[in-house]
mmCIF file of C-alpha atoms in Angstrom:
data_model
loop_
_atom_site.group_PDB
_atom_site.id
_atom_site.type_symbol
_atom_site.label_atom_id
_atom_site.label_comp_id
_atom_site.label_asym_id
_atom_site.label_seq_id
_atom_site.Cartn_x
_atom_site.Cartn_y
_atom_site.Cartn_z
ATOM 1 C CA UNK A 831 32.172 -2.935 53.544
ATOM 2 C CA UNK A 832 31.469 -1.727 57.231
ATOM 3 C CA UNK A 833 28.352 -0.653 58.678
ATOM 4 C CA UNK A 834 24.413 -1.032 57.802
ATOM 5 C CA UNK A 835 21.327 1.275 56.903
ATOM 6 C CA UNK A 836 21.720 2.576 60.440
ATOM 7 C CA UNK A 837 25.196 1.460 60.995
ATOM 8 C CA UNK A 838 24.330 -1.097 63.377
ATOM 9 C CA UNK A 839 24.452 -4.224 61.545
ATOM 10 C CA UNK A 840 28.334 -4.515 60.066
ATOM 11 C CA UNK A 841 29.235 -5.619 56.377
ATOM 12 C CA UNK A 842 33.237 -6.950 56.825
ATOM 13 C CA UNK A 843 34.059 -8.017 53.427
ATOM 14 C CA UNK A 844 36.477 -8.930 50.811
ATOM 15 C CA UNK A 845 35.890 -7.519 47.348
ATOM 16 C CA UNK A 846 36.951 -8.442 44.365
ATOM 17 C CA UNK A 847 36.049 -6.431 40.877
ATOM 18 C CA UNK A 848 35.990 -8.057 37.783
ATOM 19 C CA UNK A 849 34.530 -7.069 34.244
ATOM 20 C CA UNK A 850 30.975 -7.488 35.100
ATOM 21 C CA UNK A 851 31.240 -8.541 38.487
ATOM 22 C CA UNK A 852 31.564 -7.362 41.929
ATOM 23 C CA UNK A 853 31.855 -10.457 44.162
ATOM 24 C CA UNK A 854 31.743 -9.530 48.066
ATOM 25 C CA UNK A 855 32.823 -12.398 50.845
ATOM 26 C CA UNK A 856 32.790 -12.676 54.737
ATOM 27 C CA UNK A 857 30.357 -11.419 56.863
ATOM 28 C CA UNK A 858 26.784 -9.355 55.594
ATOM 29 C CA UNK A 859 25.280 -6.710 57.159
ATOM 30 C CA UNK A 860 21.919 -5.001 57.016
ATOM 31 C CA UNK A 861 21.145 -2.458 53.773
ATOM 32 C CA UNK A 862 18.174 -0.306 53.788
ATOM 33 C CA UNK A 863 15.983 -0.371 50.678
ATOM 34 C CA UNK A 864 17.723 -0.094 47.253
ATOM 35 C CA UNK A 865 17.706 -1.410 43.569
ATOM 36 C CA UNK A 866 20.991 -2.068 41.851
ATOM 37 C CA UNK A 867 21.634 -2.049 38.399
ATOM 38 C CA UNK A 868 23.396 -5.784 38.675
ATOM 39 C CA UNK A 869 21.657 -9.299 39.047
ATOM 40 C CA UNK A 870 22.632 -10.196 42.829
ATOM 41 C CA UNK A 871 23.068 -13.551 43.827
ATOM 42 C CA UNK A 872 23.437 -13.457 47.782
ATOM 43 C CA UNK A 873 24.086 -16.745 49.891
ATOM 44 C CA UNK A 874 24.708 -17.305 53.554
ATOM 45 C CA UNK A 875 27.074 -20.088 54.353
ATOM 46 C CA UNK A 876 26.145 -19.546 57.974
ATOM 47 C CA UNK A 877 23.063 -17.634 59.600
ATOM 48 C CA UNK A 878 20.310 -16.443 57.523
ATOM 49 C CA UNK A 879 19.124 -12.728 56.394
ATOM 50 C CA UNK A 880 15.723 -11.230 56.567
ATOM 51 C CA UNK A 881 14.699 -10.440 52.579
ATOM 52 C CA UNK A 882 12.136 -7.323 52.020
ATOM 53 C CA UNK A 883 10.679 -6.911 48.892
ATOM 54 C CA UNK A 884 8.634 -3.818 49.913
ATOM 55 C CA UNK A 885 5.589 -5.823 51.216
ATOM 56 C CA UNK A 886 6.756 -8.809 53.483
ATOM 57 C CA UNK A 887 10.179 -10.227 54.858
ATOM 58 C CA UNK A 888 11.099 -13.754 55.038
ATOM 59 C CA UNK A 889 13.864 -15.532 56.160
ATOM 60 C CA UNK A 890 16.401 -16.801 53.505
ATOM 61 C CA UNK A 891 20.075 -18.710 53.181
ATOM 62 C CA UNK A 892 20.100 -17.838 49.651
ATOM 63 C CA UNK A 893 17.839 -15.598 46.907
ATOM 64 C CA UNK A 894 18.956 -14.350 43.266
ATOM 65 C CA UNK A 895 17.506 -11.115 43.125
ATOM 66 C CA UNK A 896 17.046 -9.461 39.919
ATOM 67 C CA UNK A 897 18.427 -5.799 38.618
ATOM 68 C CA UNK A 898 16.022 -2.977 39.265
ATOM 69 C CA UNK A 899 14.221 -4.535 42.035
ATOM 70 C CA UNK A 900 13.621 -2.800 45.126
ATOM 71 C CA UNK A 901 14.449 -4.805 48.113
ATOM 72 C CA UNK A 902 15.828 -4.536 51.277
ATOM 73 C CA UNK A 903 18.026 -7.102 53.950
ATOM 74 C CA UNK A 904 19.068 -7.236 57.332
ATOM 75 C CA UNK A 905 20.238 -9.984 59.367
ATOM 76 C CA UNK A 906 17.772 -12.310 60.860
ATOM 77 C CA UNK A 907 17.939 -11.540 64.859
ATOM 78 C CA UNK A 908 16.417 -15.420 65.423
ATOM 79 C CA UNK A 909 19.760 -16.204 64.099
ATOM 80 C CA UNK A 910 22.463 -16.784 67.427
ATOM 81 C CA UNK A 911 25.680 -15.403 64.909
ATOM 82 C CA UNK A 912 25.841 -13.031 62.197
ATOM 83 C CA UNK A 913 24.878 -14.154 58.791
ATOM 84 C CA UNK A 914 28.335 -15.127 56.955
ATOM 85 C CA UNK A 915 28.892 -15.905 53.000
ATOM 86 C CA UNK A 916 29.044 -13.912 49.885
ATOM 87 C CA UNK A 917 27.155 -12.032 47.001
ATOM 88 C CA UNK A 918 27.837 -11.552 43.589
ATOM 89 C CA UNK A 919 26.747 -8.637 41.277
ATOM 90 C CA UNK A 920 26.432 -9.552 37.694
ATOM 91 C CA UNK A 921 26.218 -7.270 35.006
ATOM 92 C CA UNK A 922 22.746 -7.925 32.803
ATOM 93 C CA UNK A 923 25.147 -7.621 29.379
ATOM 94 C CA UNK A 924 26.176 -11.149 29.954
ATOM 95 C CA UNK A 925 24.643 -14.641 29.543
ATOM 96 C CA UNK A 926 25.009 -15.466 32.801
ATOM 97 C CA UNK A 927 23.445 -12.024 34.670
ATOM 98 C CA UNK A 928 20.289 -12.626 31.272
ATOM 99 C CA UNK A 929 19.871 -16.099 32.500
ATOM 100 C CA UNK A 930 19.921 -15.378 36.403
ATOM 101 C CA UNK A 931 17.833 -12.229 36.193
ATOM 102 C CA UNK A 932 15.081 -14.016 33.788
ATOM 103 C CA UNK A 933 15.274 -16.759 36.622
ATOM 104 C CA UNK A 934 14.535 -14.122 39.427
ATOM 105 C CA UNK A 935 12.115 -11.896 37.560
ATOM 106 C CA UNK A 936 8.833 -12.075 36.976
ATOM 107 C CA UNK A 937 6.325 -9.619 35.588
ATOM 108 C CA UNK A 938 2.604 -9.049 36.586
ATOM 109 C CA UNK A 939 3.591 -11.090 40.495
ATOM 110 C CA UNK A 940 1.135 -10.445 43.105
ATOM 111 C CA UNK A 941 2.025 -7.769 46.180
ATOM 112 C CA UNK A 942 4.847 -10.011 48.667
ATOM 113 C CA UNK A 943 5.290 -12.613 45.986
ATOM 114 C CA UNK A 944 8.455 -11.446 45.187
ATOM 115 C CA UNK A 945 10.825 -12.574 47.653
ATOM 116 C CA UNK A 946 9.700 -15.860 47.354
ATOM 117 C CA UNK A 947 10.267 -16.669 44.160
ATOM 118 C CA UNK A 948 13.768 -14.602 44.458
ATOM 119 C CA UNK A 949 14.287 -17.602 47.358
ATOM 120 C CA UNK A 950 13.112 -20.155 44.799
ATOM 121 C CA UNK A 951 15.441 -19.000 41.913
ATOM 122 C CA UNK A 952 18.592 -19.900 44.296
ATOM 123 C CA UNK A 953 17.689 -23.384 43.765
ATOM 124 C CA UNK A 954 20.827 -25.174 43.254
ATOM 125 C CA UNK A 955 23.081 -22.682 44.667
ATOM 126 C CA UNK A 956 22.836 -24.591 48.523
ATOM 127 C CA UNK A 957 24.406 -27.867 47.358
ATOM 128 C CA UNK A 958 26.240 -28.502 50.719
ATOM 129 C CA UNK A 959 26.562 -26.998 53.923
ATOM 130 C CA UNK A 960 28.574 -23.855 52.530
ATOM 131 C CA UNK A 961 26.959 -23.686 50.077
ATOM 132 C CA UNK A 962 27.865 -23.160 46.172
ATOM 133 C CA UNK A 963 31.756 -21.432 45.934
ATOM 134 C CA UNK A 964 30.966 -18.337 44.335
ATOM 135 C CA UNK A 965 33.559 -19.045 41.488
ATOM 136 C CA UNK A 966 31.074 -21.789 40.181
ATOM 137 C CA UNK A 967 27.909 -19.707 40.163
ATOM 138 C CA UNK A 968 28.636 -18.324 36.764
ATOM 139 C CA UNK A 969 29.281 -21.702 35.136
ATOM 140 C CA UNK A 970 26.425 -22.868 35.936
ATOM 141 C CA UNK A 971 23.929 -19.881 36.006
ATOM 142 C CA UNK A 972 23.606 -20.312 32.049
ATOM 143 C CA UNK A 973 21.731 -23.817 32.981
ATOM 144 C CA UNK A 974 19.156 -22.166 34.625
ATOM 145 C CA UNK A 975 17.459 -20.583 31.739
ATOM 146 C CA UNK A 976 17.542 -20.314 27.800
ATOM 147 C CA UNK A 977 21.063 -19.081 26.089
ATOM 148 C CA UNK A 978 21.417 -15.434 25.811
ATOM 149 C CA UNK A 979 19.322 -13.830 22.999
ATOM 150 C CA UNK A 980 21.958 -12.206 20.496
ATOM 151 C CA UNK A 981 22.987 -8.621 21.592
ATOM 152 C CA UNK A 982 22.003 -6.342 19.032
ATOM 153 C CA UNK A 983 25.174 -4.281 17.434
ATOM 154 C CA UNK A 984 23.769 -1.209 18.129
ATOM 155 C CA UNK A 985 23.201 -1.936 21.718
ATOM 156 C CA UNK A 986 27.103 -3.564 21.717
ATOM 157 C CA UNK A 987 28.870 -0.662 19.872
ATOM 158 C CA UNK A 988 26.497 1.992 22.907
ATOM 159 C CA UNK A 989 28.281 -0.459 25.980
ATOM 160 C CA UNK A 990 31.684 -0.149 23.984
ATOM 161 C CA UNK A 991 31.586 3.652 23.584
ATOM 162 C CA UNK A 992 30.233 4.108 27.405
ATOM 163 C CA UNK A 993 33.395 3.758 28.996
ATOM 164 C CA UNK A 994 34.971 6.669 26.886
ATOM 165 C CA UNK A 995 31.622 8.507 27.504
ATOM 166 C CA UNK A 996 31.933 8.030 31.409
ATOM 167 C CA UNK A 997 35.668 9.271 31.236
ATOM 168 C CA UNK A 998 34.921 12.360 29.898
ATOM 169 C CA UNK A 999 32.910 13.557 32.615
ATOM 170 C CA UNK A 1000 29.427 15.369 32.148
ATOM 171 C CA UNK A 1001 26.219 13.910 31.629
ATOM 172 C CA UNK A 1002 26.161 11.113 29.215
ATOM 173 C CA UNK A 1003 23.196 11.443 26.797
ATOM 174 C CA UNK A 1004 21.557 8.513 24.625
ATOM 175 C CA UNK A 1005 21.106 10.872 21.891
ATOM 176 C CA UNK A 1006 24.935 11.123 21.457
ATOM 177 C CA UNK A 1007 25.118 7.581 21.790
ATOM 178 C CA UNK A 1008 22.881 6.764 19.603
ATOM 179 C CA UNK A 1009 23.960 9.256 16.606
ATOM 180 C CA UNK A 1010 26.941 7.091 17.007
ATOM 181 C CA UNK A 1011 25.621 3.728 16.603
ATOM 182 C CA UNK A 1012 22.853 4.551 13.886
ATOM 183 C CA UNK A 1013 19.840 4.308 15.456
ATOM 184 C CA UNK A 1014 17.433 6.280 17.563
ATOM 185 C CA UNK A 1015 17.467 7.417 21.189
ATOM 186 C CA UNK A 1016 14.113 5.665 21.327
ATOM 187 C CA UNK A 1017 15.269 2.982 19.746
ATOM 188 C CA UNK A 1018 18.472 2.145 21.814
ATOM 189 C CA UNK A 1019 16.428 3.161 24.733
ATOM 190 C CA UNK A 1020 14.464 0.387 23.943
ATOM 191 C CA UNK A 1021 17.016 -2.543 23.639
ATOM 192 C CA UNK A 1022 18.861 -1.046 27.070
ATOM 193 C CA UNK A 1023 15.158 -2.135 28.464
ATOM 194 C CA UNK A 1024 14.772 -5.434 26.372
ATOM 195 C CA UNK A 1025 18.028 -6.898 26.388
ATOM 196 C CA UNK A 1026 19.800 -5.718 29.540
ATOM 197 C CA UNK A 1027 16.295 -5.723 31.470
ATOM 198 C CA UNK A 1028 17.531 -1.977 32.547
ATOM 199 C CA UNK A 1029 16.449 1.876 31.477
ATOM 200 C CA UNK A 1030 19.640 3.673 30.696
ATOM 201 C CA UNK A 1031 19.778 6.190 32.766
ATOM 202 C CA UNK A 1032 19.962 2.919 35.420
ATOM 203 C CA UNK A 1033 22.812 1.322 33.494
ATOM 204 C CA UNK A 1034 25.013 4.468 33.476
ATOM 205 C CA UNK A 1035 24.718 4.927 37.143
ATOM 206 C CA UNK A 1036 25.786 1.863 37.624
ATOM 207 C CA UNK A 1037 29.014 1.366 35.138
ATOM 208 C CA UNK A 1038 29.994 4.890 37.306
ATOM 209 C CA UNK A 1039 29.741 3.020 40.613
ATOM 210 C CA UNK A 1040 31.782 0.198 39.050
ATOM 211 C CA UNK A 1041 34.226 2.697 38.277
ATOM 212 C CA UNK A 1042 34.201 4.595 41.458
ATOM 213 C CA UNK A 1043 34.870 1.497 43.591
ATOM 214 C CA UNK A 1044 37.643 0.253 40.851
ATOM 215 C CA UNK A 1045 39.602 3.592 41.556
ATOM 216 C CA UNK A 1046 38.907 3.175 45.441
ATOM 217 C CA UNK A 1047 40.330 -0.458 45.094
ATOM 218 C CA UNK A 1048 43.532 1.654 43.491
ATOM 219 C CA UNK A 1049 43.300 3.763 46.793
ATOM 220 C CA UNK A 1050 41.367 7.026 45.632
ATOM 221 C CA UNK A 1051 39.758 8.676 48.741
ATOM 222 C CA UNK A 1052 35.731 9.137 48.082
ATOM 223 C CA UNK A 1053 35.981 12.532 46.618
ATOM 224 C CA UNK A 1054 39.020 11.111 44.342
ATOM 225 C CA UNK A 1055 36.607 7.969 43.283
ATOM 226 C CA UNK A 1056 33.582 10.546 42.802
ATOM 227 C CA UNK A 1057 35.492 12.620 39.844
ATOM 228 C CA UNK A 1058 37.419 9.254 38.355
ATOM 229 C CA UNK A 1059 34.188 8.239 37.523
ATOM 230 C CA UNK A 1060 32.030 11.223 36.296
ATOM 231 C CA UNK A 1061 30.504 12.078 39.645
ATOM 232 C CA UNK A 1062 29.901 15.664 40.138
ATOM 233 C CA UNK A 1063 31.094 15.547 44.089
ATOM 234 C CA UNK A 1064 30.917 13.399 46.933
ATOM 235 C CA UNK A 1065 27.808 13.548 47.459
ATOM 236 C CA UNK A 1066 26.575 12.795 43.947
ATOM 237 C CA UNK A 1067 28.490 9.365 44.378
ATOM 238 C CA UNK A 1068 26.859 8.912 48.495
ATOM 239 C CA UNK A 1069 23.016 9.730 47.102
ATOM 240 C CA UNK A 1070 23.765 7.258 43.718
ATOM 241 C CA UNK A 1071 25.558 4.516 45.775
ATOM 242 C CA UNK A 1072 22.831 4.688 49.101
ATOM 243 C CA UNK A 1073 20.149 4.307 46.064
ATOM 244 C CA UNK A 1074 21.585 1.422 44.458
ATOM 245 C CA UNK A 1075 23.310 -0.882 48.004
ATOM 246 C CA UNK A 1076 21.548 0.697 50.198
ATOM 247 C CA UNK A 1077 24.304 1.957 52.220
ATOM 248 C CA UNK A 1078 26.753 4.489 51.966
ATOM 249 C CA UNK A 1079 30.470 4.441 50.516
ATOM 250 C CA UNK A 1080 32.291 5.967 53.510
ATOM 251 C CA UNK A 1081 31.016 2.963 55.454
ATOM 252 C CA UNK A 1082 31.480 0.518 52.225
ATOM 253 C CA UNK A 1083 34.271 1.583 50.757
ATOM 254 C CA UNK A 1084 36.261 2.581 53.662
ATOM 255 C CA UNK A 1085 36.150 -0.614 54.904
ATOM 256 C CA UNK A 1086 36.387 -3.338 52.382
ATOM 257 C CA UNK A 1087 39.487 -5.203 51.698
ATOM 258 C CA UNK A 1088 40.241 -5.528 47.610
ATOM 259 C CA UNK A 1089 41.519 -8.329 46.264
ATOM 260 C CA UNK A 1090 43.658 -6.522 43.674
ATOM 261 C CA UNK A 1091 44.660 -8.104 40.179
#
């Protein structure tokens, strides 16, 4: 990814998309405020970044923040070099993204609490002077809280039918979904909330990013990505993405260097 909120802090990265993970390496920029639908688990190997949880900034190496939380970073200008390392997006539909996002959240927290105890749940991931290789995060994020509550089949057979959904193109409505997997739209609304810690509006927007970038890493231009994945335009995929990274594809996908498989 190139360029910041305001284009003048630089994201040069290498990304690499799996199923339910987007892992980013090299150097971070800044990103204005956003929430993303993923569990992010950001570490600097050198430098540090200012984290903004809405009320106060602090200066971190490492933070798990969870999905849905509004937050914003730039690098820290007490720093001499830019902030270098990596951050992983993990889908909530996982063990790993449950335990890391029950780790990072926490309900009822006081105003400008927030980004400390996002600091606090990276505990663990500094274990040397680089800091934890990204490939071992999610073997041991599963340690850091209780095993994955069962995922209930109707919330299962809803994330199997999605991709079909999102290929289709149009709106994707819970009711359809769930006439399809027996239960209500209140109902699977409900365990989208409870189980994936997400509404699911929040959760569609999201698997439609993952599949814009997947058909950018293919080469798609942006208004190529927008349609693969059930964007209306452009500019439905620049307003969704800004919202959820805080910056905007041209600058982040025009830049970024896949790591194809």
């Amino acid at each position: 990814m190139t360029g910041g909120a305001d284009g003048a802090a630089a994201w040069q990265v290498r990304a690499d998309l799996r199923p339910g993970v987007l892992a980013l390496t090299g150097h971070l920029g800044a990103a204005g405020t956003h929430a993303h639908a993923a569990v992010q688990v950001l570490v600097c190997t050198r430098g540090a970044v200012l984290l903004g949880d809405g009320y106060r900034r602090a200066a971190v190496r490492a933070a798990v923040i969870p999905a849905g939380a509004r937050h914003c970073v730039t690098p820290d200008p007490g720093e001499p070099d830019p902030p270098q390392g990596w951050s992983l997006y993990v889908d909530t539909d996982g063990a790993a993204g449950q335990a890391l996002h029950r780790r990072a959240a926490e309900r009822d927290a006081p105003p400008g609490a927030a980004v400390t105890r996002w600091a606090a749940a990276a505990a663990g991931l500094l274990t040397g002077p680089d800091g934890m290789p990204p490939a071992d995060v999610l073997a041991v994020a599963e340690r850091f809280g209780p095993p994955a509550e069962p995922r209930h089949p109707a919330l299962s057979a809803a994330l199997a039918r999605l991709p079909d959904a999102l290929a289709a193109g149009g709106p994707v409505r819970i009711t359809e979904l769930a006439a399809r997997t027996g239960v209500s739209a209140g109902r699977l609304g409900h365990l989208f909330g409870e189980q994936l810690g997400l509404p699911f509006p929040a959760w569609v927007r999201w698997a439609r990013l993952r599949a814009a970038m997947d058909a950018a890493r293919g080469g798609a231009n942006l208004t190529e990505a927008a349609h693969a994945a059930g964007f209306a335009d452009g500019a439905h995929l620049t307003r969704t993405f800004r919202a959820m990274f805080g910056i905007t594809p041209s600058r982040a996908l025009g830049g970024t260097h896949w790591q194809n498989r």
